[in-house]
Coordinates of C-alpha atoms in Angstrom, one line a residue:
M472 CA 9.9 29.0 -45.1
A473 CA 6.6 30.8 -44.6
P474 CA 5.9 32.2 -41.1
S475 CA 2.9 29.7 -40.7
E476 CA 5.2 26.8 -41.6
W477 CA 7.9 28.0 -39.1
H478 CA 5.2 28.4 -36.4
A479 CA 3.9 24.9 -37.1
L480 CA 7.4 23.4 -37.1
S481 CA 8.4 25.3 -34.0
C482 CA 5.3 24.1 -32.0
S483 CA 5.5 20.5 -33.2
V484 CA 7.9 19.7 -30.4
F485 CA 4.8 19.6 -28.1
T486 CA 3.3 16.2 -28.3
G487 CA 0.4 16.3 -25.8
E488 CA -0.3 16.4 -22.1
V489 CA 1.4 13.8 -19.9
P490 CA -1.2 11.1 -19.3
G491 CA -2.5 11.3 -15.7
M492 CA -1.2 14.8 -15.1
K493 CA -4.5 16.6 -15.2
E494 CA -6.0 14.2 -12.6
V495 CA -3.0 14.7 -10.2
L496 CA -3.1 18.4 -10.6
L497 CA -6.8 18.5 -9.9
Q498 CA -6.2 16.4 -6.7
L499 CA -3.3 18.7 -5.5
K500 CA -5.2 21.9 -6.4
S501 CA -7.8 21.1 -3.7
D502 CA -5.0 21.8 -1.1
F503 CA -2.3 23.8 -2.9
S504 CA -1.8 26.7 -5.2
L505 CA -0.3 25.6 -8.5
V506 CA 2.3 27.8 -10.2
A507 CA 4.0 27.1 -13.5
L508 CA 7.6 28.2 -13.8
T509 CA 8.7 27.8 -17.4
N510 CA 11.5 28.7 -19.8
T511 CA 9.9 29.5 -23.1
V512 CA 9.5 31.9 -25.9
E513 CA 6.5 33.9 -26.9
V514 CA 5.5 31.7 -29.9
H515 CA 5.6 28.5 -27.7
W516 CA 3.8 30.1 -24.7
S517 CA 0.9 31.4 -26.9
F518 CA 0.6 28.0 -28.5
L519 CA 0.6 26.2 -25.2
L520 CA -2.1 28.5 -23.7
K521 CA -4.3 28.0 -26.7
T522 CA -3.7 24.2 -26.9
Y523 CA -3.4 22.8 -23.4
E524 CA -6.5 23.3 -21.2
I525 CA -4.4 21.8 -18.3
L526 CA -2.7 25.2 -18.0
N527 CA -6.0 26.6 -16.9
L528 CA -5.5 24.7 -13.6
M529 CA -2.6 26.9 -12.7
D530 CA -3.1 29.7 -10.2
G531 CA -0.2 31.6 -11.7
Y532 CA 2.7 31.6 -14.2
V533 CA 6.3 32.8 -14.2
V534 CA 7.4 32.7 -17.9
S535 CA 11.0 33.4 -18.8
Y536 CA 10.5 35.5 -21.9
L537 CA 8.1 37.8 -20.0
E538 CA 10.4 38.2 -17.1
G539 CA 13.6 38.6 -19.1
V540 CA 15.4 35.9 -17.0
A541 CA 15.4 32.2 -17.3
K542 CA 16.1 29.1 -15.2
P543 CA 18.6 28.3 -13.7
D544 CA 19.2 32.0 -12.8
P545 CA 18.2 32.5 -9.2
A546 CA 16.3 35.7 -10.1
I547 CA 13.5 33.7 -11.8
Y548 CA 13.1 31.5 -8.7
Q549 CA 12.9 34.7 -6.6
I550 CA 10.1 36.0 -8.7
V551 CA 8.1 32.9 -7.8
V552 CA 8.8 33.5 -4.1
D553 CA 8.0 37.2 -4.3
R554 CA 4.8 36.8 -6.3
Y555 CA 3.3 33.6 -5.0
C556 CA 4.8 32.5 -1.6
D557 CA 3.9 35.3 0.8
G558 CA 7.5 35.7 1.8
G559 CA 8.0 32.0 2.4
L560 CA 9.2 29.2 0.1
P561 CA 7.2 27.1 -2.3
Y562 CA 5.8 23.9 -0.7
F563 CA 7.3 21.8 -3.4
H564 CA 8.9 22.2 -6.8
T565 CA 9.5 19.7 -9.6
D566 CA 11.3 19.9 -12.9
D567 CA 12.5 17.5 -15.6
L568 CA 16.0 18.9 -15.8
P569 CA 18.5 18.2 -13.0
E570 CA 20.1 21.6 -13.4
Y571 CA 16.8 23.3 -12.6
V572 CA 16.1 21.1 -9.6
G573 CA 19.6 21.9 -8.4
A574 CA 19.0 25.6 -8.8
A575 CA 15.8 25.4 -6.9
R576 CA 17.5 23.5 -4.1
Q577 CA 20.2 26.3 -4.0
M578 CA 17.3 28.7 -3.2
G579 CA 16.3 26.4 -0.3
W580 CA 13.3 24.9 -2.1
R581 CA 12.2 21.2 -1.7
S582 CA 12.7 20.1 -5.3
E583 CA 12.8 16.7 -7.0
M584 CA 13.1 15.5 -10.6
F585 CA 9.8 15.0 -12.3
R586 CA 9.4 11.4 -13.4
S587 CA 5.6 10.9 -13.5
P588 CA 2.4 12.4 -12.3
E589 CA 2.1 9.7 -9.7
Q590 CA 5.6 10.4 -8.4
L591 CA 4.8 14.1 -8.1
R592 CA 1.6 13.4 -6.1
N593 CA 3.4 10.9 -3.9
E594 CA 6.2 13.4 -3.2
V595 CA 3.8 16.1 -2.2
L596 CA 1.7 13.9 0.0
R597 CA 4.8 12.4 1.6
I598 CA 6.0 15.9 2.6
R599 CA 2.5 16.8 3.9
S600 CA 2.5 13.8 6.1
G601 CA 5.8 14.7 7.6
G602 CA 7.9 12.2 5.7

């Protein structure tokens, strides 16, 4: 397989932005910093940055291949805290894998499974209102 074919095949797993996600992130961005925590490899990360403008909404990134550690290792969650949380904890965390939600909770984070952009927005707003 030619390198260009491998690259195209490797990146074909990405099928597009989650409908409604950009709007929710724009709403949340007015009150919160947005940080992406991702397990990925260089070829995917380069592709994602070039392809998905929604990533421009992020205020920061913690990317596993750049850090040399991946979720669910507590060290990658600590990198988020050290870099972006001024010594505190993130306001809220979401992930689509239960193992990663559990690892975040072990670090003391408020974390929930990602189900939809609306659910993400509602969880954050519920916490902010004291619920």
